Amino acid sequence: MSINVLVTFETKPEATQSFAALLKNISQDLLTVDGCQQAHAKVCADNPQRFMILESWVSKAAHITHIDKVVASGDWENIARHLSAAPVSNYYQDL
């Protein structure tokens, strides 16, 4: 059974535009990652500093493996410097 991951991000005001471009690239790149089935990035209609990405993975373990690689490579630091707070991430499965 696949697992969905919903991550919300809040950006620093001065980083909103660059984060939007970064998140768009991330969502496209995710489709090439082993185990990622879908990735959709969105910006909040009522708050342009709030973003979300909805990802579908073959398993929670596949997602965790991917995140571990992102952190180990240093890529997470580039993402985090845009944010005003830690992202909020939750796993969801179909009913």
CSV table of N, CA and C in Angstrom, one decimal:
chain,number,residue,atom,x,y,z
A,1,MET,N,0.8,-1.2,0.0
A,1,MET,CA,0.0,0.0,0.0
A,1,MET,C,0.9,1.2,0.0
A,2,SER,N,0.6,2.2,-0.8
A,2,SER,CA,1.4,3.4,-0.9
A,2,SER,C,1.1,4.3,0.3
A,3,ILE,N,1.9,5.3,0.5
A,3,ILE,CA,1.8,6.2,1.6
A,3,ILE,C,1.9,7.6,1.0
A,4,ASN,N,1.1,8.5,1.6
A,4,ASN,CA,1.1,9.9,1.1
A,4,ASN,C,1.8,10.7,2.2
A,5,VAL,N,2.6,11.7,1.8
A,5,VAL,CA,3.3,12.6,2.7
A,5,VAL,C,2.8,14.0,2.4
A,6,LEU,N,2.4,14.8,3.4
A,6,LEU,CA,2.0,16.2,3.2
A,6,LEU,C,2.9,17.0,4.1
A,7,VAL,N,3.7,17.9,3.4
A,7,VAL,CA,4.6,18.7,4.1
A,7,VAL,C,4.2,20.2,3.9
A,8,THR,N,4.1,21.0,4.9
A,8,THR,CA,3.8,22.4,4.8
A,8,THR,C,5.1,23.2,5.2
A,9,PHE,N,5.3,24.3,4.5
A,9,PHE,CA,6.4,25.1,4.7
A,9,PHE,C,6.0,26.6,4.9
A,10,GLU,N,6.7,27.3,5.7
A,10,GLU,CA,6.4,28.7,5.9
A,10,GLU,C,7.8,29.4,5.6
A,11,THR,N,7.8,30.3,4.6
A,11,THR,CA,9.0,30.9,4.2
A,11,THR,C,9.3,32.3,4.9
A,12,LYS,N,10.5,32.7,4.9
A,12,LYS,CA,10.9,34.1,5.3
A,12,LYS,C,10.4,35.0,4.1
A,13,PRO,N,9.9,36.2,4.5
A,13,PRO,CA,9.3,37.0,3.4
A,13,PRO,C,10.3,37.3,2.2
A,14,GLU,N,11.5,37.5,2.5
A,14,GLU,CA,12.5,37.8,1.5
A,14,GLU,C,12.9,36.5,0.7
A,15,ALA,N,12.5,35.3,1.1
A,15,ALA,CA,12.8,34.1,0.4
A,15,ALA,C,11.6,33.4,-0.3
A,16,THR,N,10.5,34.1,-0.3
A,16,THR,CA,9.3,33.5,-0.9
A,16,THR,C,9.4,33.1,-2.4
A,17,GLN,N,9.9,34.1,-3.2
A,17,GLN,CA,10.0,33.8,-4.6
A,17,GLN,C,11.1,32.7,-4.9
A,18,SER,N,12.2,32.8,-4.3
A,18,SER,CA,13.2,31.8,-4.5
A,18,SER,C,12.8,30.4,-4.0
A,19,PHE,N,12.0,30.4,-2.9
A,19,PHE,CA,11.5,29.1,-2.5
A,19,PHE,C,10.5,28.5,-3.4
A,20,ALA,N,9.7,29.4,-4.0
A,20,ALA,CA,8.6,28.9,-4.9
A,20,ALA,C,9.3,28.2,-6.1
A,21,ALA,N,10.4,28.8,-6.6
A,21,ALA,CA,11.1,28.2,-7.7
A,21,ALA,C,11.8,26.9,-7.3
A,22,LEU,N,12.4,26.9,-6.1
A,22,LEU,CA,13.0,25.7,-5.6
A,22,LEU,C,12.0,24.6,-5.4
A,23,LEU,N,10.9,24.8,-4.8
A,23,LEU,CA,9.9,23.8,-4.5
A,23,LEU,C,9.3,23.2,-5.8
A,24,LYS,N,9.2,24.1,-6.8
A,24,LYS,CA,8.7,23.6,-8.1
A,24,LYS,C,9.7,22.6,-8.7
A,25,ASN,N,11.0,22.9,-8.6
A,25,ASN,CA,12.0,22.0,-9.1
A,25,ASN,C,12.1,20.8,-8.3
A,26,ILE,N,12.0,20.9,-7.0
A,26,ILE,CA,12.0,19.7,-6.1
A,26,ILE,C,10.8,18.7,-6.5
A,27,SER,N,9.6,19.3,-6.7
A,27,SER,CA,8.5,18.4,-7.0
A,27,SER,C,8.7,17.7,-8.4
A,28,GLN,N,9.4,18.3,-9.3
A,28,GLN,CA,9.7,17.7,-10.6
A,28,GLN,C,10.8,16.6,-10.4
A,29,ASP,N,11.8,17.0,-9.7
A,29,ASP,CA,12.9,16.1,-9.4
A,29,ASP,C,12.5,14.8,-8.7
A,30,LEU,N,11.5,15.0,-7.8
A,30,LEU,CA,11.1,13.8,-7.0
A,30,LEU,C,10.6,12.7,-7.8
A,31,LEU,N,10.0,13.0,-9.0
A,31,LEU,CA,9.5,12.0,-9.8
A,31,LEU,C,10.5,11.0,-10.4
A,32,THR,N,11.8,11.4,-10.2
A,32,THR,CA,12.9,10.5,-10.7
A,32,THR,C,13.5,9.7,-9.5
A,33,VAL,N,13.0,10.0,-8.3
A,33,VAL,CA,13.6,9.3,-7.1
A,33,VAL,C,12.9,7.9,-7.0
A,34,ASP,N,13.7,6.9,-6.7
A,34,ASP,CA,13.2,5.6,-6.5
A,34,ASP,C,12.1,5.6,-5.4
A,35,GLY,N,10.9,5.1,-5.7
A,35,GLY,CA,9.8,5.0,-4.8
A,35,GLY,C,8.8,6.1,-4.8
A,36,CYS,N,9.2,7.2,-5.4
A,36,CYS,CA,8.2,8.3,-5.4
A,36,CYS,C,7.3,8.1,-6.6
A,37,GLN,N,6.0,8.2,-6.3
A,37,GLN,CA,5.0,8.0,-7.4
A,37,GLN,C,4.4,9.3,-7.9
A,38,GLN,N,4.3,10.2,-7.0
A,38,GLN,CA,3.7,11.5,-7.4
A,38,GLN,C,4.2,12.6,-6.5
A,39,ALA,N,4.3,13.8,-7.0
A,39,ALA,CA,4.6,15.0,-6.2
A,39,ALA,C,3.9,16.2,-6.7
A,40,HIS,N,3.2,16.9,-5.9
A,40,HIS,CA,2.5,18.1,-6.3
A,40,HIS,C,2.8,19.2,-5.3
A,41,ALA,N,3.3,20.3,-5.8
A,41,ALA,CA,3.7,21.5,-5.0
A,41,ALA,C,2.6,22.6,-5.2
A,42,LYS,N,2.2,23.2,-4.1
A,42,LYS,CA,1.2,24.3,-4.1
A,42,LYS,C,1.6,25.4,-3.2
A,43,VAL,N,1.0,26.6,-3.5
A,43,VAL,CA,1.2,27.8,-2.7
A,43,VAL,C,-0.2,28.1,-2.1
A,44,CYS,N,-0.3,28.6,-0.9
A,44,CYS,CA,-1.5,28.9,-0.3
A,44,CYS,C,-2.2,30.1,-0.9
A,45,ALA,N,-3.4,30.0,-1.3
A,45,ALA,CA,-4.1,31.1,-1.9
A,45,ALA,C,-4.3,32.3,-1.0
A,46,ASP,N,-4.3,32.1,0.3
A,46,ASP,CA,-4.5,33.2,1.3
A,46,ASP,C,-3.2,33.7,1.9
A,47,ASN,N,-2.1,33.0,1.7
A,47,ASN,CA,-0.8,33.4,2.3
A,47,ASN,C,0.3,33.0,1.4
A,48,PRO,N,0.9,33.9,0.6
A,48,PRO,CA,1.9,33.5,-0.4
A,48,PRO,C,3.2,33.0,0.3
A,49,GLN,N,3.4,33.1,1.6
A,49,GLN,CA,4.6,32.5,2.2
A,49,GLN,C,4.4,31.1,2.7
A,50,ARG,N,3.2,30.6,2.5
A,50,ARG,CA,2.9,29.2,2.9
A,50,ARG,C,2.8,28.3,1.7
A,51,PHE,N,3.5,27.2,1.7
A,51,PHE,CA,3.6,26.2,0.6
A,51,PHE,C,3.3,24.8,1.2
A,52,MET,N,3.0,24.0,0.3
A,52,MET,CA,2.8,22.5,0.6
A,52,MET,C,3.3,21.7,-0.5
A,53,ILE,N,3.7,20.5,-0.2
A,53,ILE,CA,4.0,19.5,-1.2
A,53,ILE,C,3.3,18.2,-0.8
A,54,LEU,N,2.6,17.6,-1.7
A,54,LEU,CA,1.9,16.3,-1.4
A,54,LEU,C,2.6,15.3,-2.3
A,55,GLU,N,3.2,14.3,-1.6
A,55,GLU,CA,3.9,13.3,-2.3
A,55,GLU,C,3.3,11.9,-2.0
A,56,SER,N,3.4,11.0,-3.0
A,56,SER,CA,2.9,9.7,-2.9
A,56,SER,C,4.2,8.8,-3.1
A,57,TRP,N,4.4,7.8,-2.1
A,57,TRP,CA,5.5,6.9,-2.1
A,57,TRP,C,5.1,5.5,-2.0
A,58,VAL,N,5.9,4.6,-2.5
A,58,VAL,CA,5.6,3.2,-2.4
A,58,VAL,C,5.5,2.7,-1.0
A,59,SER,N,6.3,3.4,-0.1
A,59,SER,CA,6.3,3.0,1.3
A,59,SER,C,6.8,4.2,2.1
A,60,LYS,N,6.5,4.2,3.4
A,60,LYS,CA,7.1,5.1,4.3
A,60,LYS,C,8.6,5.0,4.4
A,61,ALA,N,9.1,3.8,4.4
A,61,ALA,CA,10.5,3.5,4.4
A,61,ALA,C,11.2,4.2,3.2
A,62,ALA,N,10.6,4.1,2.0
A,62,ALA,CA,11.2,4.7,0.8
A,62,ALA,C,11.3,6.2,1.0
A,63,HIS,N,10.3,6.8,1.6
A,63,HIS,CA,10.4,8.3,1.8
A,63,HIS,C,11.5,8.6,2.8
A,64,ILE,N,11.5,7.9,3.9
A,64,ILE,CA,12.5,8.1,4.9
A,64,ILE,C,14.0,8.0,4.3
A,65,THR,N,14.2,7.0,3.5
A,65,THR,CA,15.4,6.8,2.9
A,65,THR,C,15.8,8.0,2.0
A,66,HIS,N,14.8,8.5,1.3
A,66,HIS,CA,15.0,9.7,0.5
A,66,HIS,C,15.4,10.9,1.4
A,67,ILE,N,14.7,11.1,2.4
A,67,ILE,CA,15.0,12.3,3.3
A,67,ILE,C,16.4,12.1,3.9
A,68,ASP,N,16.7,10.9,4.3
A,68,ASP,CA,18.1,10.7,4.9
A,68,ASP,C,19.1,11.1,3.9
A,69,LYS,N,18.9,10.8,2.6
A,69,LYS,CA,19.9,11.2,1.5
A,69,LYS,C,19.9,12.7,1.3
A,70,VAL,N,18.8,13.3,1.4
A,70,VAL,CA,18.7,14.8,1.2
A,70,VAL,C,19.5,15.5,2.3
A,71,VAL,N,19.3,15.0,3.6
A,71,VAL,CA,20.0,15.6,4.7
A,71,VAL,C,21.5,15.3,4.6
A,72,ALA,N,21.9,14.1,4.3
A,72,ALA,CA,23.3,13.7,4.2
A,72,ALA,C,24.1,14.5,3.1
A,73,SER,N,23.4,14.8,2.0
A,73,SER,CA,24.0,15.5,0.9
A,73,SER,C,24.2,16.9,1.1
A,74,GLY,N,23.5,17.5,2.1
A,74,GLY,CA,23.6,18.9,2.4
A,74,GLY,C,22.5,19.7,1.7
A,75,ASP,N,21.7,19.0,0.9
A,75,ASP,CA,20.7,19.7,0.2
A,75,ASP,C,19.6,20.3,1.1
A,76,TRP,N,19.4,19.7,2.2
A,76,TRP,CA,18.4,20.2,3.2
A,76,TRP,C,18.8,21.6,3.7
A,77,GLU,N,20.0,21.8,3.9
A,77,GLU,CA,20.5,23.2,4.3
A,77,GLU,C,20.0,24.2,3.4
A,78,ASN,N,20.1,24.0,2.1
A,78,ASN,CA,19.6,25.0,1.1
A,78,ASN,C,18.1,25.2,1.2
A,79,ILE,N,17.4,24.2,1.4
A,79,ILE,CA,15.9,24.3,1.6
A,79,ILE,C,15.6,25.1,2.9
A,80,ALA,N,16.2,24.7,4.0
A,80,ALA,CA,15.9,25.3,5.3
A,80,ALA,C,16.3,26.7,5.4
A,81,ARG,N,17.2,27.2,4.7
A,81,ARG,CA,17.6,28.6,4.8
A,81,ARG,C,16.5,29.6,4.3
A,82,HIS,N,15.5,29.0,3.5
A,82,HIS,CA,14.4,29.8,3.0
A,82,HIS,C,13.3,29.9,4.0
A,83,LEU,N,13.3,29.1,5.1
A,83,LEU,CA,12.1,28.9,5.9
A,83,LEU,C,12.2,29.7,7.2
A,84,SER,N,11.0,30.1,7.7
A,84,SER,CA,10.9,30.9,8.9
A,84,SER,C,10.7,30.0,10.1
A,85,ALA,N,10.3,28.7,9.8
A,85,ALA,CA,10.1,27.7,10.9
A,85,ALA,C,10.3,26.3,10.3
A,86,ALA,N,10.4,25.4,11.1
A,86,ALA,CA,10.6,24.0,10.7
A,86,ALA,C,9.3,23.6,9.9
A,87,PRO,N,9.5,22.8,8.8
A,87,PRO,CA,8.3,22.3,8.1
A,87,PRO,C,7.5,21.3,9.0
A,88,VAL,N,6.3,21.2,8.6
A,88,VAL,CA,5.4,20.2,9.3
A,88,VAL,C,5.1,19.1,8.3
A,89,SER,N,5.4,17.9,8.7
A,89,SER,CA,5.2,16.7,7.8
A,89,SER,C,4.4,15.7,8.5
A,90,ASN,N,3.5,15.1,7.7
A,90,ASN,CA,2.6,14.0,8.2
A,90,ASN,C,2.4,13.0,7.1
A,91,TYR,N,2.3,11.7,7.5
A,91,TYR,CA,2.0,10.6,6.6
A,91,TYR,C,0.5,10.3,6.7
A,92,TYR,N,0.0,10.0,5.5
A,92,TYR,CA,-1.4,9.7,5.3
A,92,TYR,C,-1.6,8.4,4.5
A,93,GLN,N,-2.6,7.6,4.8
A,93,GLN,CA,-2.9,6.5,3.9
A,93,GLN,C,-4.3,6.5,3.6
A,94,ASP,N,-4.7,5.8,2.5
A,94,ASP,CA,-6.1,5.8,2.1
A,94,ASP,C,-6.9,5.0,3.1
A,95,LEU,N,-8.2,5.4,3.2
A,95,LEU,CA,-9.1,4.8,4.1
A,95,LEU,C,-9.6,3.5,3.5
